mmCIF file of C-alpha atoms and ligand atoms in Angstrom:
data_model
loop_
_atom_site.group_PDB
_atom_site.id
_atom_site.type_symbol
_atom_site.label_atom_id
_atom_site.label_comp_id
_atom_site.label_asym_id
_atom_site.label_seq_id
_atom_site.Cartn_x
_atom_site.Cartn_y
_atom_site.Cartn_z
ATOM 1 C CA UNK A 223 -53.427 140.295 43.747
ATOM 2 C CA UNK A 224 -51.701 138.822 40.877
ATOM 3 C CA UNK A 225 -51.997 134.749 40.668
ATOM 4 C CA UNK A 226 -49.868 133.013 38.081
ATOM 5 C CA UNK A 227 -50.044 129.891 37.318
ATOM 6 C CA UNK A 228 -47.056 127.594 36.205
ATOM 7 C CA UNK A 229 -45.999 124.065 35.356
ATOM 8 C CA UNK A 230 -43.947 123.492 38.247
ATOM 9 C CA UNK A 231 -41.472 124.000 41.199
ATOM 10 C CA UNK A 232 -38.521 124.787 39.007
ATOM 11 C CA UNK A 233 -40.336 127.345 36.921
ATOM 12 C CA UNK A 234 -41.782 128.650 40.345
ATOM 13 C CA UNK A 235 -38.503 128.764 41.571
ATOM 14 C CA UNK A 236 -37.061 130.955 38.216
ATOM 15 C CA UNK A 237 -40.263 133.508 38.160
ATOM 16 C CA UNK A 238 -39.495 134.307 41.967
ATOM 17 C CA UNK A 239 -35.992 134.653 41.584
ATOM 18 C CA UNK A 240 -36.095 136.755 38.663
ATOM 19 C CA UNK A 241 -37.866 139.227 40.548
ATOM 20 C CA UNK A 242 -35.720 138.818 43.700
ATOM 21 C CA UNK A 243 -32.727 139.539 41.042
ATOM 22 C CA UNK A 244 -34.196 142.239 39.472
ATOM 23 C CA UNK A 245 -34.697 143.543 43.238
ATOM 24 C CA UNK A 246 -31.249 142.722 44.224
ATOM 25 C CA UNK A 247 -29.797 144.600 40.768
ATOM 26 C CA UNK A 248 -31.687 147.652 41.219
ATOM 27 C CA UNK A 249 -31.218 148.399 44.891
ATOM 28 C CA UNK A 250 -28.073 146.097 46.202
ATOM 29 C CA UNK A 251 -29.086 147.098 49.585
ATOM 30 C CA UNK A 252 -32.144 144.986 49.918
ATOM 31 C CA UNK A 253 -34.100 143.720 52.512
ATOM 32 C CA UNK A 254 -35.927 140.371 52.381
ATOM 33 C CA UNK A 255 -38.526 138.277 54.223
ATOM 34 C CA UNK A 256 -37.438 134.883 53.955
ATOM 35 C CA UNK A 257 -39.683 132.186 54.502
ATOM 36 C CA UNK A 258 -39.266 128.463 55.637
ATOM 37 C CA UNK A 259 -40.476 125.282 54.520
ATOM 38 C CA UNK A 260 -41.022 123.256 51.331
ATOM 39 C CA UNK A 261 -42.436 125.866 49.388
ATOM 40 C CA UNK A 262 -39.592 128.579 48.976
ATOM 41 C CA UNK A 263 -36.672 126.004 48.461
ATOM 42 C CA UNK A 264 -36.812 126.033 44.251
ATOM 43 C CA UNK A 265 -36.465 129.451 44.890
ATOM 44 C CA UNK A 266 -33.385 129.096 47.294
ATOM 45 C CA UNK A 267 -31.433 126.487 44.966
ATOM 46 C CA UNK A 268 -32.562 129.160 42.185
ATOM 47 C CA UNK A 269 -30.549 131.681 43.864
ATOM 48 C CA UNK A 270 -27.741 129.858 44.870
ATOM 49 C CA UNK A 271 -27.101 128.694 41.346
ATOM 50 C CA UNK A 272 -27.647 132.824 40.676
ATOM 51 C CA UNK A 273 -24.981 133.683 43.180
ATOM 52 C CA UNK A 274 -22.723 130.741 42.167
ATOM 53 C CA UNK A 275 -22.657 132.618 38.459
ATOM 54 C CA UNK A 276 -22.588 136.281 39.630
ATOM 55 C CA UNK A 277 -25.271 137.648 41.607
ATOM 56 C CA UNK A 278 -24.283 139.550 44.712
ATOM 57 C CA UNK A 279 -25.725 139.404 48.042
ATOM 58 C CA UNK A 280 -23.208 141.461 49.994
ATOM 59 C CA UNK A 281 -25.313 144.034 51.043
ATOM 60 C CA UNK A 282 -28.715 142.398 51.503
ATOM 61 C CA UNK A 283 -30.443 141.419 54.449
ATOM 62 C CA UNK A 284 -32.700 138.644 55.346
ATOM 63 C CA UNK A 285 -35.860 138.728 58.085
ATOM 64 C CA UNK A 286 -37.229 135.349 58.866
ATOM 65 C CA UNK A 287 -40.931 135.207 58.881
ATOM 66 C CA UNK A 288 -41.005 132.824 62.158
ATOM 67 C CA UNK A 289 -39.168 130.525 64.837
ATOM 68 C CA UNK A 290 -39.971 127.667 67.293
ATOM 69 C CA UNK A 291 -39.994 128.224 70.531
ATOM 70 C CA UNK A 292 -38.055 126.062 73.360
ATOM 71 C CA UNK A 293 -36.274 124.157 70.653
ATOM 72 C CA UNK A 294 -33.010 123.600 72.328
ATOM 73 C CA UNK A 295 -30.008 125.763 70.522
ATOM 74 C CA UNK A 296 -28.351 124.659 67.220
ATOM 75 C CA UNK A 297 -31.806 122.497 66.214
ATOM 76 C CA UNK A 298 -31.453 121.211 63.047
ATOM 77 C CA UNK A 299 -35.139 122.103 62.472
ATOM 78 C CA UNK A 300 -34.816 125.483 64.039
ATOM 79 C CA UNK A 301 -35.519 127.723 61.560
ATOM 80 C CA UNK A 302 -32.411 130.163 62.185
ATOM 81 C CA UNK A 303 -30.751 127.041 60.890
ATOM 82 C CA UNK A 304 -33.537 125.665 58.300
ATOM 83 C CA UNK A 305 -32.610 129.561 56.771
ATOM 84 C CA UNK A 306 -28.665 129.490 56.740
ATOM 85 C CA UNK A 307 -28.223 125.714 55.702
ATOM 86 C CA UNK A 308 -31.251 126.304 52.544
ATOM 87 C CA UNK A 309 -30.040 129.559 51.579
ATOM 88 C CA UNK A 310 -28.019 132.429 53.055
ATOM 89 C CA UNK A 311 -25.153 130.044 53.708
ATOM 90 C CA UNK A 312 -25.028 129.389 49.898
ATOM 91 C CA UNK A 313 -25.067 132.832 49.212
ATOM 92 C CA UNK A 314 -22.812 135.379 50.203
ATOM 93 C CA UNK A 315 -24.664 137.440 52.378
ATOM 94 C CA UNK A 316 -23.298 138.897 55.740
ATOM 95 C CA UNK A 317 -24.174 136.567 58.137
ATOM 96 C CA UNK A 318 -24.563 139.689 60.546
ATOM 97 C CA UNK A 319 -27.604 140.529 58.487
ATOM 98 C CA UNK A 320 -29.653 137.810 58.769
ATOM 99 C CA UNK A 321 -32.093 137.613 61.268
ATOM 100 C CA UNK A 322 -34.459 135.517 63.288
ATOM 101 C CA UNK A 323 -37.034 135.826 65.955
ATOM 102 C CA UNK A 324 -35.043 134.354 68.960
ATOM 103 C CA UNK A 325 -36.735 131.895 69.970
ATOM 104 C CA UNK A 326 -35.278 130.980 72.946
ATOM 105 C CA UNK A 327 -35.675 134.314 74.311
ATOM 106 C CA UNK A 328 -36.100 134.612 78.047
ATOM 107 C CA UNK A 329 -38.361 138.183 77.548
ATOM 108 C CA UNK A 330 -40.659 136.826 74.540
ATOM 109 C CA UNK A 331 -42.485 140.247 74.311
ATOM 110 C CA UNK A 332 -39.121 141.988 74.517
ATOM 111 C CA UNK A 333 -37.558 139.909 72.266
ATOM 112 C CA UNK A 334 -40.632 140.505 69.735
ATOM 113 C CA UNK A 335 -40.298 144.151 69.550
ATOM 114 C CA UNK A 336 -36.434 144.217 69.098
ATOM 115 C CA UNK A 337 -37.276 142.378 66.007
ATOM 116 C CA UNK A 338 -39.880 144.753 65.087
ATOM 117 C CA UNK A 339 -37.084 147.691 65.547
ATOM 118 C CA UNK A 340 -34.572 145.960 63.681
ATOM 119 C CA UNK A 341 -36.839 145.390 60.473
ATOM 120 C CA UNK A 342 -38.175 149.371 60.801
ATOM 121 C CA UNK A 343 -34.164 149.845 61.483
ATOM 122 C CA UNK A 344 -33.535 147.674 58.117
ATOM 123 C CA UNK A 345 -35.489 149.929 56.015
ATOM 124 C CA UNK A 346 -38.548 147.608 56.376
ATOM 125 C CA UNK A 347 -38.792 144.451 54.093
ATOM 126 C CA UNK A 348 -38.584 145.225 50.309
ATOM 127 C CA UNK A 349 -39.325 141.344 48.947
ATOM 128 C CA UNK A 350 -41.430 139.055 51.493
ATOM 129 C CA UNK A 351 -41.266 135.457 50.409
ATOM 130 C CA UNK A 352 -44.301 133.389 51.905
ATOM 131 C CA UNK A 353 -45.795 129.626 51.543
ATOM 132 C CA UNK A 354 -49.669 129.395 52.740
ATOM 133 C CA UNK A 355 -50.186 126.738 55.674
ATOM 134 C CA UNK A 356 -53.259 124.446 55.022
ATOM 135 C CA UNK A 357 -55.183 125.832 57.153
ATOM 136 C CA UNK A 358 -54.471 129.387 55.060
ATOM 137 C CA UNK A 359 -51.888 130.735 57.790
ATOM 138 C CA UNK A 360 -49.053 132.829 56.454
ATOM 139 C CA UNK A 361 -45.966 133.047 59.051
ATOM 140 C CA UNK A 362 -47.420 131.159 61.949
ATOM 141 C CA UNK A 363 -50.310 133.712 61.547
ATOM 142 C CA UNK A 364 -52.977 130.341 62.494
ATOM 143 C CA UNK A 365 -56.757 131.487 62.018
ATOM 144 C CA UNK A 366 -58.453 134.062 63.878
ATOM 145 C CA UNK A 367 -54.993 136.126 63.776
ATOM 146 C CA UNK A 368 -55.384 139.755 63.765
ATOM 147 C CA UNK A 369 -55.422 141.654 61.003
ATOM 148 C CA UNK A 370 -53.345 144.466 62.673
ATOM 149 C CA UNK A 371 -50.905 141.768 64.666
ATOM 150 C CA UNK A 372 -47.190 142.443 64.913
ATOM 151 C CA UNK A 373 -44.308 139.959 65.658
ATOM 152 C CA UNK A 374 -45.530 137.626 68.432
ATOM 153 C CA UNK A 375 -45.714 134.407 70.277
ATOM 154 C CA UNK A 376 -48.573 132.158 68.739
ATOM 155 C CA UNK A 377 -49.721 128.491 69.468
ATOM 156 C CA UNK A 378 -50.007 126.298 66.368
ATOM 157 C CA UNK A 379 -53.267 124.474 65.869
ATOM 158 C CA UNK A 380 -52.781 120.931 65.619
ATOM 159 C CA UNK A 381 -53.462 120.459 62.072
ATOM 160 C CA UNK A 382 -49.958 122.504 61.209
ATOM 161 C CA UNK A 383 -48.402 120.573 63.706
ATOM 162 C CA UNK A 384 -49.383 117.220 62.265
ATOM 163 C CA UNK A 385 -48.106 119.085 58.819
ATOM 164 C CA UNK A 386 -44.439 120.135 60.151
ATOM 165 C CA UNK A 387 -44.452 116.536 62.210
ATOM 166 C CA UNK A 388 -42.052 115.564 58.738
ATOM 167 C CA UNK A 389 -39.305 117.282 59.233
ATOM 168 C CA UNK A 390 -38.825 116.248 62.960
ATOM 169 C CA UNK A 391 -38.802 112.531 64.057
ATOM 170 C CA UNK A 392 -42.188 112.541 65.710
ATOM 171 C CA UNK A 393 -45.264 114.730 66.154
ATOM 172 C CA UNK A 394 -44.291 115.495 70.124
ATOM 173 C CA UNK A 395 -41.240 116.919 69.155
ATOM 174 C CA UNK A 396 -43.640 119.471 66.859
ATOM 175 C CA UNK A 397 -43.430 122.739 69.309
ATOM 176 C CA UNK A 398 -46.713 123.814 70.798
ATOM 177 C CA UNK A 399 -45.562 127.921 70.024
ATOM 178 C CA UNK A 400 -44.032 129.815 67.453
ATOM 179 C CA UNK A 401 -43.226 133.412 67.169
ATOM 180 C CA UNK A 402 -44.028 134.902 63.794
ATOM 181 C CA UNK A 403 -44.230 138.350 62.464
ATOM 182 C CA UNK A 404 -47.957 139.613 62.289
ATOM 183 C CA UNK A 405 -49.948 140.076 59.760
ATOM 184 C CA UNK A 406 -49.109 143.694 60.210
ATOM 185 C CA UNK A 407 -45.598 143.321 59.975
ATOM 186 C CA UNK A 408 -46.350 140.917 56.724
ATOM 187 C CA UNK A 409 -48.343 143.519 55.279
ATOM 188 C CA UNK A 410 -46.161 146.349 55.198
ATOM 189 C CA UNK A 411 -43.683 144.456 52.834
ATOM 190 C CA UNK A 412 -43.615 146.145 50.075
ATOM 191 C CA UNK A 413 -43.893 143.786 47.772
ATOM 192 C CA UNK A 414 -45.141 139.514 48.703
ATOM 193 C CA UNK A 415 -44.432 136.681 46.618
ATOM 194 C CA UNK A 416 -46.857 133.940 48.208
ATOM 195 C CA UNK A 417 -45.873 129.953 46.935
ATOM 196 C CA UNK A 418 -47.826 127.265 46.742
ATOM 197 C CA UNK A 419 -47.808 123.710 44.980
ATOM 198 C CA UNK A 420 -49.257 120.452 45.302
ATOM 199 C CA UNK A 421 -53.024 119.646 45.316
ATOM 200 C CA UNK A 422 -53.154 119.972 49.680
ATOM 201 C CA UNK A 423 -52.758 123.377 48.844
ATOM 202 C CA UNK A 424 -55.431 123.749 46.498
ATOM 203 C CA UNK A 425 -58.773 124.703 49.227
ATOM 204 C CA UNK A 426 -56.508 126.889 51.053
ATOM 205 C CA UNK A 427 -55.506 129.105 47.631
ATOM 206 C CA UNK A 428 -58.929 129.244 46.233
ATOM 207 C CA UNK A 429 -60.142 130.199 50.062
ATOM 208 C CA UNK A 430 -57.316 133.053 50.269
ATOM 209 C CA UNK A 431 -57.339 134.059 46.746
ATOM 210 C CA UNK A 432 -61.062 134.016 45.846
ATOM 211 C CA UNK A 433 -63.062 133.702 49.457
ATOM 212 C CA UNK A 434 -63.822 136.513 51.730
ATOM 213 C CA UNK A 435 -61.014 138.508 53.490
ATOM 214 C CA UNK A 436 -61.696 137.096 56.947
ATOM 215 C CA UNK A 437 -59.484 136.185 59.963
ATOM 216 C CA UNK A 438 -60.698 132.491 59.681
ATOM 217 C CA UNK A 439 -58.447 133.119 56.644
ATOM 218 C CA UNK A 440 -55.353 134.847 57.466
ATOM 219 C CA UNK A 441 -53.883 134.922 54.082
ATOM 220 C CA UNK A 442 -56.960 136.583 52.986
ATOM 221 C CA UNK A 443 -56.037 139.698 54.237
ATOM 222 C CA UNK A 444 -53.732 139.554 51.427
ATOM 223 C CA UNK A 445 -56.169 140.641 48.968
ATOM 224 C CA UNK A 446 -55.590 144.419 50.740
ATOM 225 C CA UNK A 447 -52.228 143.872 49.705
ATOM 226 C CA UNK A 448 -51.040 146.600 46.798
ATOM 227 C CA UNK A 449 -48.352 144.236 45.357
ATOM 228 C CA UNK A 450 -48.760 140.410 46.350
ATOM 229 C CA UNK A 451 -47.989 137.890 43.709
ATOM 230 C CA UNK A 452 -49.035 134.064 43.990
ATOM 231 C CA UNK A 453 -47.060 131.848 42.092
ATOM 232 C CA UNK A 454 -49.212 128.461 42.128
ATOM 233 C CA UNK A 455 -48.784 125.035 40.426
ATOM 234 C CA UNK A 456 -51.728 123.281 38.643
ATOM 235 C CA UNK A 457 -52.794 121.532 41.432
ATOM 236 C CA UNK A 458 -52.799 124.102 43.460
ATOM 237 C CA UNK A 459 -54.905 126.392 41.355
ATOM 238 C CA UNK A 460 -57.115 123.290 40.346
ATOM 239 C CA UNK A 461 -60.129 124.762 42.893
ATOM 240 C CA UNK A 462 -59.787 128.538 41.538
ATOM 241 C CA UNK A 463 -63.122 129.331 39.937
ATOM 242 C CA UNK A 464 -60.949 132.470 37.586
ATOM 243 C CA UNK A 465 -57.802 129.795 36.673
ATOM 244 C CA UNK A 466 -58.809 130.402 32.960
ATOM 245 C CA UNK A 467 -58.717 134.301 33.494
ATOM 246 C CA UNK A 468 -55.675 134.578 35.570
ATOM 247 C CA UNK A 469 -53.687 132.223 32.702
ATOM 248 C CA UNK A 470 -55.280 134.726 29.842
ATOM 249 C CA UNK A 471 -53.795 137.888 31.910
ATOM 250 C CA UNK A 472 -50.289 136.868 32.485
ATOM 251 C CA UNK A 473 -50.070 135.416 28.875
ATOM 252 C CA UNK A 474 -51.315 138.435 27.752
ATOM 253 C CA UNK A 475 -49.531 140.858 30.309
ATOM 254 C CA UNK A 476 -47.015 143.897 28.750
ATOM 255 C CA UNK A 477 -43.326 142.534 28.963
ATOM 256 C CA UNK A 478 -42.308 145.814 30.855
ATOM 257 C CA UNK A 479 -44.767 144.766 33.879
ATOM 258 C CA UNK A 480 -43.119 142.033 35.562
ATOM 259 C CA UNK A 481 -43.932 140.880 38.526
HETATM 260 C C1 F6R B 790 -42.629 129.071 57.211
HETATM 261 C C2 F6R B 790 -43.970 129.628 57.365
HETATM 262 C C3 F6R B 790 -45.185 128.834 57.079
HETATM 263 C C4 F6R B 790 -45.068 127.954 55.837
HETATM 264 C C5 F6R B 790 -46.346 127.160 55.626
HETATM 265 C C6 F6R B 790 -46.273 126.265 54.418
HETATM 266 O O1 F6R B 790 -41.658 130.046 57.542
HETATM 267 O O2 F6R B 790 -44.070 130.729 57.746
HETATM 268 O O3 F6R B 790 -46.266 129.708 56.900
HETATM 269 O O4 F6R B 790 -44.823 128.761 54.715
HETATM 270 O O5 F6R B 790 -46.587 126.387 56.762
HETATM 271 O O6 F6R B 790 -45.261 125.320 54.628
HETATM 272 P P1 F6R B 790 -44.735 124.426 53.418
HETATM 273 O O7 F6R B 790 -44.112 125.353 52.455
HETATM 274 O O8 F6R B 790 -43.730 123.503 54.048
HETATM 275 O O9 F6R B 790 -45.919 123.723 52.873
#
């Protein structure tokens, strides 16, 4: 696991979309995890700006990481629709090839392993973009997730409930289920940016970054990961006991590496 520490959002937002670009360059074809909420959105507008001087999206695809469930159709805060309005309608990918869990599904199982097929289908996912819950969930993955899970339906434990309850008008709205791709599905990316900023973050990096892999933890199981990147603010990394080290190694790290 490589954890990098910056100054901010916007140079958060340049680091992952260099590498995104670099993806995007090398194999136009590309498939990506996209994630929702706060945390990925310097990257989005980093992007967009990208495509708005040149970069081409015509033959990517997109996978979003999760969805509410029973949110009635066209939902602002849907996450089919947090996706498109953020980012792939600013971009020009094919609308065709972006995809979401469907949350309103009448067969949830079914409906969770056509999205399975379609991301084996897709070539699996080349660039995963993930934020870290509070509670150290990635996707809706809350703790005591399996390792080994696939795309599911989960229940949200109230604490990420109360944490989503700002982008809807009140915490009852907050749905009680998600579904999210599994850990499984997460780990098989073959390569995972993880974002975080802002000092709420902070317990939840140093427990996933430096505390035992351990389904209590489910971004832990990111430290099995052969290519996951963090990308963390200050306050973020302010409880990692190795800060100093990790800023040493990417000052120090060969140009040709990368991310
Ligand atoms: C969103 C997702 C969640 C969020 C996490 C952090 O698609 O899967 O794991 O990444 O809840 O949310 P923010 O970034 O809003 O703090």
């Amino acid at each position: 696991m490589e954890v990098v520490i910056l100054g901010g959002s916007r140079q958060i937002g340049r680091l992952a979309a260099d590498a995104i670009e670099e993806l995007v360059t090398r194999k136009p074809e590309a498939v990506l995890g996209l994630a929702t909420g706060s945390s990925p959105l310097p990257v989005y507008e980093e992007l967009a700006a990208r495509h708005a001087a040149g970069l081409d999206f015509s033959r990517v695809s997109g996978f979003a990481l999760d969805e509410y469930v029973g949110l009635p159709e066209g939902h602002a805060e849907s996450y089919r629709n947090v996706i498109r309005r953020e980012f792939t309608d600013r971009i020009n990918i094919d609308p065709a090839n972006v995809h979401s869990p469907e949350g309103s599904a009448t067969d949830i199982p079914a409906a969770c392993a056509a999205y399975e097929s379609a991301i084996t289908a897709a070539g699996g996912v080349d660039l995963q973009l993930l934020g870290v819950g509070t509670d150290g969930h990635i996707g809706f993955n809350e703790p005591g997730s399996s390792f080994a899970s696939r795309t599911r339906i989960k229940s949200l434990i109230e604490r990420t409930r109360r944490d989503n309850a700002r982008f809807f008008n009140s915490l009852a709205e907050v749905p009680h289920h998600v579904i999210t791709q599994g850990l499984g599905t997460i780990m098989d990316a073959r390569h995972v940016i993880l974002i975080a900023t802002g000092a709420q973050k902070a317990q939840a990096v140093r427990d996933f970054v430096e505390g035992p892999v351990a389904a209590i933890c489910p971004a832990s199981v990111l430290q099995f990961h052969p290519h996951a990147t963090v990308l963390v603010d200050e306050a973020a990394a302010s409880a990692l006991k190795l800060a100093d080290f990790y800023r040493h190694t990417y000052d120090n790290k060969p140009s040709w590496q990368g991310l």
